[in-house]
Short mmCIF file of C-alpha atoms in Angstrom, two decimals:
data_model
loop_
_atom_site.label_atom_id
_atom_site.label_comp_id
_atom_site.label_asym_id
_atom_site.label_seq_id
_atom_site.Cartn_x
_atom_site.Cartn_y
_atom_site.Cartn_z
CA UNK A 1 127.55 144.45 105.77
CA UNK A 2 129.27 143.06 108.51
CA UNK A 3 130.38 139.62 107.36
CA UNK A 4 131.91 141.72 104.54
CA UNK A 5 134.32 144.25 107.12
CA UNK A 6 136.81 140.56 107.32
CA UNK A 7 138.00 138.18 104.40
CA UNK A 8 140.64 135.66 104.73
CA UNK A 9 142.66 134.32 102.08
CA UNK A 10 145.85 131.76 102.20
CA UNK A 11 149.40 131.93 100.48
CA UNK A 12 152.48 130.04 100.91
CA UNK A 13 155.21 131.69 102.40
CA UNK A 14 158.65 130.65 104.24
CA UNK A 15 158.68 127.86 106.80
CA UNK A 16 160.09 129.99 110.33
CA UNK A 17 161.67 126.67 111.36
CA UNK A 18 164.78 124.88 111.14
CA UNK A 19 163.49 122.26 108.69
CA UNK A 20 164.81 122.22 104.81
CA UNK A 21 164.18 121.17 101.89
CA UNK A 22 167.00 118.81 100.22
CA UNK A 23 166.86 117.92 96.54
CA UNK A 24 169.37 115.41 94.36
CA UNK A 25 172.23 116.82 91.71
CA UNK A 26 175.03 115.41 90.60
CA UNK A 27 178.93 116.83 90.07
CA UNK A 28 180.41 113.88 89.50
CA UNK A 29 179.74 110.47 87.85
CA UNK A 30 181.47 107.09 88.80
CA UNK A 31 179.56 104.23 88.91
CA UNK A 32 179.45 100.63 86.84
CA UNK A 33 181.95 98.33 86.49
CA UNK A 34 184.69 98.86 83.65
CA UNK A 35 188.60 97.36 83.72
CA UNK A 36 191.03 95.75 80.81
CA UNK A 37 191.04 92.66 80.00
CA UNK A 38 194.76 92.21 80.39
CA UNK A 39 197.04 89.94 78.16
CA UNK A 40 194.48 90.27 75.23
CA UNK A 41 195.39 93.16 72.49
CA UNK A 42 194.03 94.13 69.35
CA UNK A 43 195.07 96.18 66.74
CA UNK A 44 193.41 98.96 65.03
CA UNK A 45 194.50 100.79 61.23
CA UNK A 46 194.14 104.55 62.18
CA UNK A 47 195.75 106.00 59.49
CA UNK A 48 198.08 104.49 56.66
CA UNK A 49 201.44 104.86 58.53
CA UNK A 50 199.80 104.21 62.44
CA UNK A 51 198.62 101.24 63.81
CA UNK A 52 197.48 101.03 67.49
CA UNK A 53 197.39 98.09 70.13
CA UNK A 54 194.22 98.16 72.50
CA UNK A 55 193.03 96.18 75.15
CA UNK A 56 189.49 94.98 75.25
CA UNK A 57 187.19 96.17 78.35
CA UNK A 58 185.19 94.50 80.76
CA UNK A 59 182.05 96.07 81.91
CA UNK A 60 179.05 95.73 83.94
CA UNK A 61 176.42 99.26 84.10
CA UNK A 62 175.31 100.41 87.12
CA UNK A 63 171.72 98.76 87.85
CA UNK A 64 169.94 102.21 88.04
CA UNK A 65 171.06 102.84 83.93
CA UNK A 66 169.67 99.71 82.96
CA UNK A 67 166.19 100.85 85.26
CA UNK A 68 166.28 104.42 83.64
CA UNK A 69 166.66 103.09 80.48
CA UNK A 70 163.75 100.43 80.66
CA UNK A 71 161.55 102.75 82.98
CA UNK A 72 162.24 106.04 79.70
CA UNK A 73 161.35 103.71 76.82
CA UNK A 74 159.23 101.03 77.91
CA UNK A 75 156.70 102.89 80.26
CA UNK A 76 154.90 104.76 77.27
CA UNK A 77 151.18 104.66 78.70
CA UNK A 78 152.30 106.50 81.89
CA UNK A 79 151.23 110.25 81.54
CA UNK A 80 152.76 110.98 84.87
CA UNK A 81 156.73 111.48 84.67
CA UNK A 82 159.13 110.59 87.23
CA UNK A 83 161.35 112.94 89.36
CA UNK A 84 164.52 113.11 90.90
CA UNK A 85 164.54 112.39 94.71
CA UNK A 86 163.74 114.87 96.99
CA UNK A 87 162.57 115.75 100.47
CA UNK A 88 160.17 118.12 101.37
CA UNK A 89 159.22 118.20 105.49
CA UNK A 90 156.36 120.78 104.52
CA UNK A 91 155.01 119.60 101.44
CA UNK A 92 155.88 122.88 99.85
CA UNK A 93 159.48 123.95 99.21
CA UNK A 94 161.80 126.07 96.99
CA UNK A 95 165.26 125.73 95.95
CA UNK A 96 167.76 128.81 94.32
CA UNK A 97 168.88 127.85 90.54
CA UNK A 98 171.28 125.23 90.42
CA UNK A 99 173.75 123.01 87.87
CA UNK A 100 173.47 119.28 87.56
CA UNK A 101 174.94 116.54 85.17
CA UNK A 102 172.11 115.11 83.24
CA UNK A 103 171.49 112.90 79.54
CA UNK A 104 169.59 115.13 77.04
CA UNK A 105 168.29 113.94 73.77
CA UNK A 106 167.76 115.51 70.32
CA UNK A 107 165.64 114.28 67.22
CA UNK A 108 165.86 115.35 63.55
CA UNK A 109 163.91 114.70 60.53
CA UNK A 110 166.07 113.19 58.16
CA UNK A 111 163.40 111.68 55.52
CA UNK A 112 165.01 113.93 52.93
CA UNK A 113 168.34 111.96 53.22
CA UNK A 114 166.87 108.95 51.92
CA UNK A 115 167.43 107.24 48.48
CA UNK A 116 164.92 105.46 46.92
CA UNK A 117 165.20 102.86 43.97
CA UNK A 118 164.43 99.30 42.69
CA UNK A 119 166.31 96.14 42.50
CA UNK A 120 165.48 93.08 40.63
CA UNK A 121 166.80 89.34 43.25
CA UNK A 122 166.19 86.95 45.51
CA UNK A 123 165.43 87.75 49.03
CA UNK A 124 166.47 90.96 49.01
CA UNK A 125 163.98 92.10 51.93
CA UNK A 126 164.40 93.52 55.28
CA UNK A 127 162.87 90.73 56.79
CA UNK A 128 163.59 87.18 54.67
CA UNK A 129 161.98 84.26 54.54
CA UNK A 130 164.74 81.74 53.78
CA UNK A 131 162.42 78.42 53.27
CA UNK A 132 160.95 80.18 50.13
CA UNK A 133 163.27 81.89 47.24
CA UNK A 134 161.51 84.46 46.25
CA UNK A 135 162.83 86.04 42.70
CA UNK A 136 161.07 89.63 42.32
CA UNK A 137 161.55 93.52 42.19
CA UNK A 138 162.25 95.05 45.80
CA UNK A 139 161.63 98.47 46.34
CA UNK A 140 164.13 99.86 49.38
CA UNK A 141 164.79 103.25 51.23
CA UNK A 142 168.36 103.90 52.51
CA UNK A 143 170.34 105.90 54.37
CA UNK A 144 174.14 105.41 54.43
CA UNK A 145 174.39 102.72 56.82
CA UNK A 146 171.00 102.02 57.00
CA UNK A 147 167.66 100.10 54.70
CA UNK A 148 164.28 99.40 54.85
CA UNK A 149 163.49 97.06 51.91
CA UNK A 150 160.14 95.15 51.03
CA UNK A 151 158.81 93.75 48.03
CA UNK A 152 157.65 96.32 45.58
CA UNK A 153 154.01 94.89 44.78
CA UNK A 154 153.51 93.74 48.69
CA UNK A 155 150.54 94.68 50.35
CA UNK A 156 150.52 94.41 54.00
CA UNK A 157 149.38 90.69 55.55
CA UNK A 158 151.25 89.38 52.55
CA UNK A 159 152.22 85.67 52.51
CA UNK A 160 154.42 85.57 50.03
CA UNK A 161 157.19 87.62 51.54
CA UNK A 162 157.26 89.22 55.63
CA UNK A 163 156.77 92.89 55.68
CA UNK A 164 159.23 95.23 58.00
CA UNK A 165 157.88 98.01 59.53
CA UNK A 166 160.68 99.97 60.72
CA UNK A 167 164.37 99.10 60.17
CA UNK A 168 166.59 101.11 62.99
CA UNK A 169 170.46 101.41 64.02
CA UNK A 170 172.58 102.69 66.58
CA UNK A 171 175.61 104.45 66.04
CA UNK A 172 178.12 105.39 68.59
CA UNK A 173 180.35 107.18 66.40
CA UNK A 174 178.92 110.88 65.53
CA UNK A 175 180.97 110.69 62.69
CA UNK A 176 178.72 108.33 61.24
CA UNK A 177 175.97 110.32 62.09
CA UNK A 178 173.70 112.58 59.84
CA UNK A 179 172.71 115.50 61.85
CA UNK A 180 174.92 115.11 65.23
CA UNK A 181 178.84 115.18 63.48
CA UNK A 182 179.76 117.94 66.08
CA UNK A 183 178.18 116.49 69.74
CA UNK A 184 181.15 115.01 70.64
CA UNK A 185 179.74 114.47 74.19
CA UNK A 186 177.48 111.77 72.27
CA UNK A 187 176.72 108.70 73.96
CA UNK A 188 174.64 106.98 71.11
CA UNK A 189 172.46 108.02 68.10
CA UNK A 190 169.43 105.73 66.09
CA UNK A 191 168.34 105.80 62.99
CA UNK A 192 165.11 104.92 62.09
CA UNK A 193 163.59 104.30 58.84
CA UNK A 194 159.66 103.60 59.03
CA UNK A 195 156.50 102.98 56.94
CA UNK A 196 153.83 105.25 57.23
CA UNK A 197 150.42 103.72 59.46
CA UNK A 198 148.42 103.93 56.18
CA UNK A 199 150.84 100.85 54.61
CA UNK A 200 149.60 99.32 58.22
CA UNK A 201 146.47 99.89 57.69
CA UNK A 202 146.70 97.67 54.49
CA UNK A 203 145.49 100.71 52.17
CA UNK A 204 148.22 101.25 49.99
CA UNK A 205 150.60 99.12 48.45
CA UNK A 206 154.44 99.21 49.56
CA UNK A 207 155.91 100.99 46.25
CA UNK A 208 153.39 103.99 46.96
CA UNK A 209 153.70 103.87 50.81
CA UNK A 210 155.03 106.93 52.44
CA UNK A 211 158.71 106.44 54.45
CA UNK A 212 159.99 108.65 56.85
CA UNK A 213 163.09 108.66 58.46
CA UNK A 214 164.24 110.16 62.17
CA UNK A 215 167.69 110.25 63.57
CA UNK A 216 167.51 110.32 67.20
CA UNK A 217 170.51 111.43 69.82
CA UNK A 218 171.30 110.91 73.37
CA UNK A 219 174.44 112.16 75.12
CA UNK A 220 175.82 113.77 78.10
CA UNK A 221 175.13 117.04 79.21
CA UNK A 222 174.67 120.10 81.80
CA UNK A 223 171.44 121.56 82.90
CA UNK A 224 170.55 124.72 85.21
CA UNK A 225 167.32 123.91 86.90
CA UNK A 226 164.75 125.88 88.99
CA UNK A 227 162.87 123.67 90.98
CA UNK A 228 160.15 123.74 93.26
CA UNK A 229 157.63 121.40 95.74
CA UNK A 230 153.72 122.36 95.81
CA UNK A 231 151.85 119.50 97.74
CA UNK A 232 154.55 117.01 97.44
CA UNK A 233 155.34 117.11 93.78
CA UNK A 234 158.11 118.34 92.49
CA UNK A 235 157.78 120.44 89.25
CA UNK A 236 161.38 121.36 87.65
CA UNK A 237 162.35 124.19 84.69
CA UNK A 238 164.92 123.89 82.85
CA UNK A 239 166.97 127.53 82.19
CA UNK A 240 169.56 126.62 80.14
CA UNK A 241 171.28 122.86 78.55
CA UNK A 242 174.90 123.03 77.31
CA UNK A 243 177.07 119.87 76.06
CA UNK A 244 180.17 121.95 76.22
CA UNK A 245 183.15 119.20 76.46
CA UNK A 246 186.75 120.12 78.06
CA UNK A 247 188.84 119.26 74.88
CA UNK A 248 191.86 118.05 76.58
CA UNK A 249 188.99 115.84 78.83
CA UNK A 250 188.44 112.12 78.34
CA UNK A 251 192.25 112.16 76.80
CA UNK A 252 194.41 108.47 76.61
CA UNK A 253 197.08 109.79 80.00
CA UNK A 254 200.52 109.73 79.32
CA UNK A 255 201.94 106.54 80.52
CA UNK A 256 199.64 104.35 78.71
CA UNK A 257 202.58 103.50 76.49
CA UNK A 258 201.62 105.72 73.46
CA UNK A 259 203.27 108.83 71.58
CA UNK A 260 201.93 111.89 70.87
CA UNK A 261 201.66 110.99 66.86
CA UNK A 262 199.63 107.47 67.59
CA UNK A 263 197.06 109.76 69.89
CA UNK A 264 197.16 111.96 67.75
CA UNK A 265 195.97 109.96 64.76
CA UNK A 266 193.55 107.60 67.40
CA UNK A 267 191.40 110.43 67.98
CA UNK A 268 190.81 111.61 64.96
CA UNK A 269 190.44 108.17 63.15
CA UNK A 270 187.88 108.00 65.81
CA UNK A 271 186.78 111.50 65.48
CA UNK A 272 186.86 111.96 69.60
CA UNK A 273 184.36 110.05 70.64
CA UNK A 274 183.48 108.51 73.80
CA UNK A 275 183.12 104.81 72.57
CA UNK A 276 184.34 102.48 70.07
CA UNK A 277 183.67 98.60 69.37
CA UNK A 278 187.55 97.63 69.76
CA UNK A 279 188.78 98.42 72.76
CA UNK A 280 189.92 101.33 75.17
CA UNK A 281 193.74 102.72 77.04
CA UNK A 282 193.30 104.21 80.57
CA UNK A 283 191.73 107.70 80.04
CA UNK A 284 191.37 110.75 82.13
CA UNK A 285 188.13 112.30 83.68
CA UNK A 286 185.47 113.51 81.05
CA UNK A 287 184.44 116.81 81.97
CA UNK A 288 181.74 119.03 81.24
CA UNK A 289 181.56 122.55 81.95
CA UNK A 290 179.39 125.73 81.75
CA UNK A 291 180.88 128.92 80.32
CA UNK A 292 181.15 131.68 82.66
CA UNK A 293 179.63 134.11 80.05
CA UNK A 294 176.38 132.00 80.01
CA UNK A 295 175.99 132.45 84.13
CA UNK A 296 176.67 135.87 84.45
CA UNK A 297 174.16 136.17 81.27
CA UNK A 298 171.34 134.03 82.37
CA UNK A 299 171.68 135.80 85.95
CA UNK A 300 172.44 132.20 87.42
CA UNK A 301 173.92 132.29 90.98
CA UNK A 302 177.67 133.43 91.37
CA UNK A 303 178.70 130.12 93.10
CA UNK A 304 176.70 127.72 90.70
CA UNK A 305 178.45 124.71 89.57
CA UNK A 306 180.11 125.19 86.47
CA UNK A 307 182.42 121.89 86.02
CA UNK A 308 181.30 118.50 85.91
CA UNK A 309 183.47 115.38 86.07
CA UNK A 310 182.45 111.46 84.59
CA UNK A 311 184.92 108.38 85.24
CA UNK A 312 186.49 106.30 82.77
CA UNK A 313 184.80 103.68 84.65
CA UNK A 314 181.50 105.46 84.48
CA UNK A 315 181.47 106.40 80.52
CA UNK A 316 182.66 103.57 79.70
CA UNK A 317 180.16 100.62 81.35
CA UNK A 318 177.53 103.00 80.50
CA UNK A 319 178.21 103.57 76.91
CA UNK A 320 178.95 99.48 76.43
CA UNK A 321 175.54 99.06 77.74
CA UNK A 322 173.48 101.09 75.91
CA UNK A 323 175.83 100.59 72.18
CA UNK A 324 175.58 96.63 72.61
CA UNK A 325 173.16 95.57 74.57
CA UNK A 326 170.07 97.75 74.94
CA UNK A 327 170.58 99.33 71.28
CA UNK A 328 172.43 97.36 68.16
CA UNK A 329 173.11 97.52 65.13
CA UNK A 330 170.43 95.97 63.52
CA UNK A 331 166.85 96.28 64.28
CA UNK A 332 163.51 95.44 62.87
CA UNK A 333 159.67 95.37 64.06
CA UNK A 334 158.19 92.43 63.23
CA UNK A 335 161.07 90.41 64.48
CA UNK A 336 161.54 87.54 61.71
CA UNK A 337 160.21 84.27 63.13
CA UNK A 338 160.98 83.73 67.01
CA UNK A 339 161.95 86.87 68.52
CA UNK A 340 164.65 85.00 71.00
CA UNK A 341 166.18 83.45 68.07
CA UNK A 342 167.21 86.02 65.87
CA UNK A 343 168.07 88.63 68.96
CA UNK A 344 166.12 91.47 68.35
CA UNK A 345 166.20 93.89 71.19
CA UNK A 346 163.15 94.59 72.94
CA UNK A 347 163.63 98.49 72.22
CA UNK A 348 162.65 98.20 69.06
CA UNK A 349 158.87 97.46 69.55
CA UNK A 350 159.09 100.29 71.63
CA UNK A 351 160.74 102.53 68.93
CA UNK A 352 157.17 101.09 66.68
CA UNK A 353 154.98 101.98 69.07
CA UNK A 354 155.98 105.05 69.80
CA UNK A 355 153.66 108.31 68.68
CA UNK A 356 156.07 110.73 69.25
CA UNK A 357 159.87 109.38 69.08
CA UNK A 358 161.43 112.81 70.39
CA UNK A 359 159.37 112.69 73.24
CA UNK A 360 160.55 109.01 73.99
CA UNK A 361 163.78 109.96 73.56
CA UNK A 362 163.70 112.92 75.94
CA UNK A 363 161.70 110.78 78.36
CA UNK A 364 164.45 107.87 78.45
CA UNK A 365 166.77 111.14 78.69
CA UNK A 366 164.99 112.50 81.96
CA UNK A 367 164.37 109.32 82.93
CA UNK A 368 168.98 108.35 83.14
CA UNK A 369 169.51 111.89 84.71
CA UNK A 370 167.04 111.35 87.42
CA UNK A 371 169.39 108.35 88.17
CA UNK A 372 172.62 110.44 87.73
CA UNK A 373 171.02 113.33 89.90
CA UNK A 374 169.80 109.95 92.68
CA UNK A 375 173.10 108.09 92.32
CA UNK A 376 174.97 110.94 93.85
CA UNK A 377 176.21 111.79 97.36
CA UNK A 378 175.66 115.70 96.52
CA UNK A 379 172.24 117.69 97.40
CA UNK A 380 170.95 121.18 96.84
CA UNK A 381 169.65 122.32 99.97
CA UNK A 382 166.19 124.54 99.78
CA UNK A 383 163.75 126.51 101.81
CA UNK A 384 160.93 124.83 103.30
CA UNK A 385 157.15 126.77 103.07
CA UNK A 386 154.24 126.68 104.93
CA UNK A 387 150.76 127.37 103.81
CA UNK A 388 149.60 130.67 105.81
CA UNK A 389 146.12 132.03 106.47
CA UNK A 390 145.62 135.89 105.99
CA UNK A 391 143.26 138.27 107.66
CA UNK A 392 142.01 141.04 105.59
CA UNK A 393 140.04 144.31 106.95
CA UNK A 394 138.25 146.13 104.48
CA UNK A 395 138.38 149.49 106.33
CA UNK A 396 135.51 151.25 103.92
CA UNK A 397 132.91 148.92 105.09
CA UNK A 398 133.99 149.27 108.75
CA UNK A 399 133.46 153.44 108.31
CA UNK A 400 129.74 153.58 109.45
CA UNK A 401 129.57 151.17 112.58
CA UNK A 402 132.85 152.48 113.38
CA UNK A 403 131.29 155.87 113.73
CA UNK A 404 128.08 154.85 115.62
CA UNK A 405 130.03 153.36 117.99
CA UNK A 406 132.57 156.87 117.98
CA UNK A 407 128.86 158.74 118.45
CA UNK A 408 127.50 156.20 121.29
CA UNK A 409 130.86 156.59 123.39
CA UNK A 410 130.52 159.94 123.55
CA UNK A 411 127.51 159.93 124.48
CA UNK A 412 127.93 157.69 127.69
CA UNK A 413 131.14 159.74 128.34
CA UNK A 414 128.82 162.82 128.17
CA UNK A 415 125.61 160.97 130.64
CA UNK A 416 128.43 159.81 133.07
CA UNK A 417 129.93 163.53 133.29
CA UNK A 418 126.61 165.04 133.35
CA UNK A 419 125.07 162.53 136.10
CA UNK A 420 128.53 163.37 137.92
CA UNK A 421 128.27 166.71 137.81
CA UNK A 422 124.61 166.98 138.95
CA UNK A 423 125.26 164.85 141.76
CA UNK A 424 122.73 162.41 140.46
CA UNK A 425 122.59 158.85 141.65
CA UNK A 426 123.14 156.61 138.64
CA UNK A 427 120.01 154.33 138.71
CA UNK A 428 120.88 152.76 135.20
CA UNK A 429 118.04 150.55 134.67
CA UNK A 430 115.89 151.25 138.06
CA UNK A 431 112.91 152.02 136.96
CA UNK A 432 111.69 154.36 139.92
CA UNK A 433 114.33 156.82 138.26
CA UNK A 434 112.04 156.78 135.43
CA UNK A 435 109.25 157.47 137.58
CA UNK A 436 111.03 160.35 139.47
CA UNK A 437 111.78 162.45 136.25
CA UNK A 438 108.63 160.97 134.23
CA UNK A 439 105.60 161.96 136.19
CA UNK A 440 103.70 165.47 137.26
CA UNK A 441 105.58 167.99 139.30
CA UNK A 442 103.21 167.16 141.88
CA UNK A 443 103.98 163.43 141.98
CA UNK A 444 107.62 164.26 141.57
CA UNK A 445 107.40 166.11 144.58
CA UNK A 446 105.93 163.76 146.54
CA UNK A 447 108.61 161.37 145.47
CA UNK A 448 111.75 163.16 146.13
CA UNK A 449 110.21 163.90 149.67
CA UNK A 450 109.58 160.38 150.22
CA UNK A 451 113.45 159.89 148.98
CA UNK A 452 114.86 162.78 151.17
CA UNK A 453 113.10 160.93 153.77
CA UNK A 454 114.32 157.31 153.54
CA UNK A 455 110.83 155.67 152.55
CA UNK A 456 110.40 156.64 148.78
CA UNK A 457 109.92 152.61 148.19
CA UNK A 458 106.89 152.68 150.65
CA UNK A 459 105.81 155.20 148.98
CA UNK A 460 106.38 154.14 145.62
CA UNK A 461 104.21 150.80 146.52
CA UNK A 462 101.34 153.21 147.76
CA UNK A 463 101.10 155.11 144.56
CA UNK A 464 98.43 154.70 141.85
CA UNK A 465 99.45 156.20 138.61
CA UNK A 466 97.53 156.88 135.30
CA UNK A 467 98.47 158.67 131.95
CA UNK A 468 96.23 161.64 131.77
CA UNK A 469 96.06 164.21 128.95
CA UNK A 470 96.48 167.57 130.12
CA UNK A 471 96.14 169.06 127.17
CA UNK A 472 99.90 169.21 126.66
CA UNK A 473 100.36 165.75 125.96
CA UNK A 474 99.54 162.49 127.99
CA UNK A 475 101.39 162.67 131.09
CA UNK A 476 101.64 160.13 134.72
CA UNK A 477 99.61 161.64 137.64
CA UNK A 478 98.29 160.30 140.80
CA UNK A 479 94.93 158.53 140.50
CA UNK A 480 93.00 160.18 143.07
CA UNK A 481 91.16 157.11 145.57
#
C-alpha cells in the first residue's frame, strides 16, 4: 500500500530560461536573377487597334527553387517530408500563430473535358516513328491545347507503332486553363492526359483503354501556421491558405513609356498574369495580402502579418524557370528514341510514376515554400519547453499510516508527560526497569532499596529469578538458595 501513497508522471511545460525557440517565415521575396535585355524589342498584337513593344528578360532562379523543385517531385519514395528551418535549444518548443508567403497547389479532375474520336493518316501518334509510314485509324483524347493519340488497334509492346503513356503541358496563362481561369496569383498549371495501368498491363487494347485527365496548379500564396517542436521535429498546421492578390500589385509603373489605353489592353490580352513567353516592362511589387475579416474571424493574433511583398526580380526568374525549363510545353512518357535528343524534361517520368499527382503537387508546393520561408532574413520567435517530472500524493492511501503514526505520537507525548510527572527515571530500553516494575512486591522491594541505596546493580547480579505461578498468573520471584 505504500508504494501506491506516490506516483510520478512527466509533461512538458515552459522552459524558465532565457533560451528561445526561432523558426523561418517569409514577408518578402527577392531573390534570382532577372533584368532586360536592352536594345532588343518585340512586338505583341493585344487588341486590333494596340500593339505593344517589349523587351525580352534575362534570368537566372535562385539555386534553392531549382532544389525545391527537384527535392518536391523527384524524391517520391521518401515517406518522411521536409521542414522549414528551425531551432529548438530544448528539443521541445512552441510558437503563437503566424503568416508566411508560401507556393500551394491544387488538382482537378478534368477527364470529363475530354473529346474522343477517330482519324484515318499517317503518323498521326503521340509518339511517331518517322523511319516507318504507318497509314491506319488513330484513336486520340484531347483537351483544348492538349492530345494523347495512339493507334486504335495497338496493344501495348506493339512494334508497329510506339505507345505514349501520358501526354502533359504547362500553361502559364490561367486563361488557358480549365479549372484555374480566376487564380491570377498562378505561377504555372499541367495538364495531363494518361492511360489507365490496365492498357500497361497489356490487357486491353488502346480503343477500349480507360483515359483520364488531371489539371494540376501551382501558384503563390499566404498561409497562417501553428507550429510546434516535440523531440526535435517540427510538426506544422495549417489554419487558413488565401491567394488574395493586391489588384493594382505587379502593375507595368508609370514611366515605362506606356499609356494608360496600351496597359490597359496588355493586361487583359494577357488576362493579368504573372508570366508571358514574349517579354516583360519594369513592374511594381506583387503583393499578397490577408483580409482583416479572416484574422479577426479565425481568432489569429492582432499583429499577424497580413501583407506580403514578391520582386519583379523574384517572380519573374522564378516563373521563367519553372514555364521553360523544368515544365514545357510538350511532354510525353516514353520519351521517343533518345531521351537527350528530343528534350523531354525529366519531370515527366516523374508525373508517370506518380500514384497520387495532387499529393506530388502539394509536396513540390511545401517543398518551394520551405525555401521561401529558409531564404528569408525574417524569424518567428517561440517559447522553448522542457520535459518536467511530477510528484503525485494520493492522500486516500496515506489516511491509515497517517493515523497510526497520529495514535503513536500521542502516545510517546503521553509516556514522556507521565514519566515526567511521576518523577520516573526514563530507562528506555534498560532492562532492570523491566525488572523493577515486572517482578513480586517482595523482589521489587528489595530492588528499590538496593536503588535508594546506590548498589541496586550488585544486587541485581546477586539475584536468582524464576517465573512461578501463584495462582494469579505466572509471575518473577526470588529463587530461594
Amino acid at each position: 500500500s505504500f508504494q501506491a501513497i506516490i506516483s510520478f508522471d512527466g509533461r512538458i511545460d515552459s522552459s524558465n530560461t532565457a533560451l528561445h525557440g526561432f523558426l523561418g517565415r517569409s514577408d518578402f521575396l527577392d531573390t534570382g536573377t532577372y533584368y532586360a535585355y536592352e536594345g532588343v524589342l518585340g512586338a505583341i498584337n493585344v487588341s486590333h487597334n494596340t500593339t505593344v513593344s517589349v523587351v525580352p528578360y534575362v534570368s537566372q532562379p535562385d539555386l534553392g527553387l531549382v532544389s525545391g523543385l527537384n527535392s518536391g517531385f523527384y524524391n517520391l519514395s521518401t515517406a518522411k517530408r521536409q521542414t522549414a528551418s528551425f531551432v529548438c535549444p530544448t528539443a521541445n518548443c512552441t510558437w503563437s500563430p503566424f503568416s508566411t508567403l508560401a507556393v500551394c497547389s491544387a488538382c482537378n479532375d478534368v477527364t470529363g473535358s475530354l473529346q474522343r474520336h477517330r482519324v484515318e493518316g499517317t503518323n498521326l501518334g503521340t509518339l511517331q516513328q518517322h523511319e516507318i509510314q504507318i497509314y491506319t485509324n488513330w484513336t486520340i483524347h484531347s483537351l483544348p491545347r492538349l492530345n494523347l493519340t495512339n493507334m486504335s488497334m495497338a496493344k501495348y509492346g506493339s512494334e508497329d507503332s510506339p505507345i505514349a503513356y501520358i501526354s502533359a503541358t504547362r500553361l502559364a496563362n490561367q486563361q488557358n486553363t480549365l479549372s484555374f481561369q480566376h487564380l491570377n496569383t498562378m505561377m504555372t498549371a499541367v495538364q495531363m492526359i494518361r492511360v489507365s495501368d490496365d492498357y500497361v498491363r497489356g490487357t486491353i487494347m488502346w480503343d477500349d483503354a480507360p483515359v483520364t485527365a488531371t489539371e494540376c496548379a501551382l501558384h503563390f500564396c499566404t498561409k497562417a501556421y501553428e507550429s510546434y517542436v516535440v523531440q526535435g521535429e517540427l510538426k506544422e498546421e495549417s489554419i487558413a491558405t488565401w491567394a488574395n492578390r493586391d489588384p493594382e500589385s505587379f502593375r507595368v509603373v508609370e514611366d515605362a513609356g506606356y499609356s494608360p489605353e496600351e496597359l490597359e489592353d496588355w493586361n487583359d490580352w494577357n488576362n493579368n498574369s504573372l508570366y508571358n513567353d514574349y517579354g516583360d516592362a519594369p513592374r511594381n511589387d506583387l503583393r499578397l495580402v490577408i483580409p482583416d475579416d479572416d484574422v479577426q474571424y479565425l481568432g489569429l493574433p492582432r499583429d499577424i502579418r497580413t501583407q506580403f511583398n514578391l520582386t519583379q526580380r523574384a517572380v519573374g526568374s522564378t516563373l521563367r524557370f519553372v514555364n521553360d525549363n523544368f515544365f514545357e510545353e510538350t511532354m510525353v512518357w516514353p520519351p521517343e528514341g533518345d531521351a537527350g535528343s528530343n528534350g523531354v524534361p525529366p519531370v515527366v517520368q516523374a508525373l508517370y510514376q506518380s500514384t497520387n499527382i495532387s499529393e506530388t503537387f502539394e509536396r513540390a508546393s511545401q517543398a518551394i515554400t520551405n525555401w521561401m520561408r529558409d531564404t528569408s532574413n525574417t524569424t518567428q520567435v517561440g517559447m522553448t519547453q522542457e520535459w518536467t517530472i511530477r510528484i503525485h500524493i494520493e492522500w486516500s492511501y496515506i489516511a491509515a499510516p497517517l493515523a497510526a503514526f497520529v495514535v503513536g505520537l500521542g502516545f510517546c507525548i503521553f509516556s514522556i508527560v507521565e514519566t515526567w510527572r511521576l518523577g520516573l527515571d526514563a530507562w528506555k530500553t534498560d532492562m532492570i526497569a523491566t525488572l523493577t516494575h515486572s517482578v513480586d512486591a517482595e523482589t521489587r522491594a528489595q530492588l528499590r532499596h538496593a536503588y535508594r541505596h546506590g548498589y541496586l546493580d550488585k544486587a541485581v547480579n546477586a539475584m536468582i529469578v524464576a517465573l512461578e505461578d501463584e495462582g494469579r498468573g505466572l509471575e518473577l520471584k526470588i529463587k530461594q538458595a
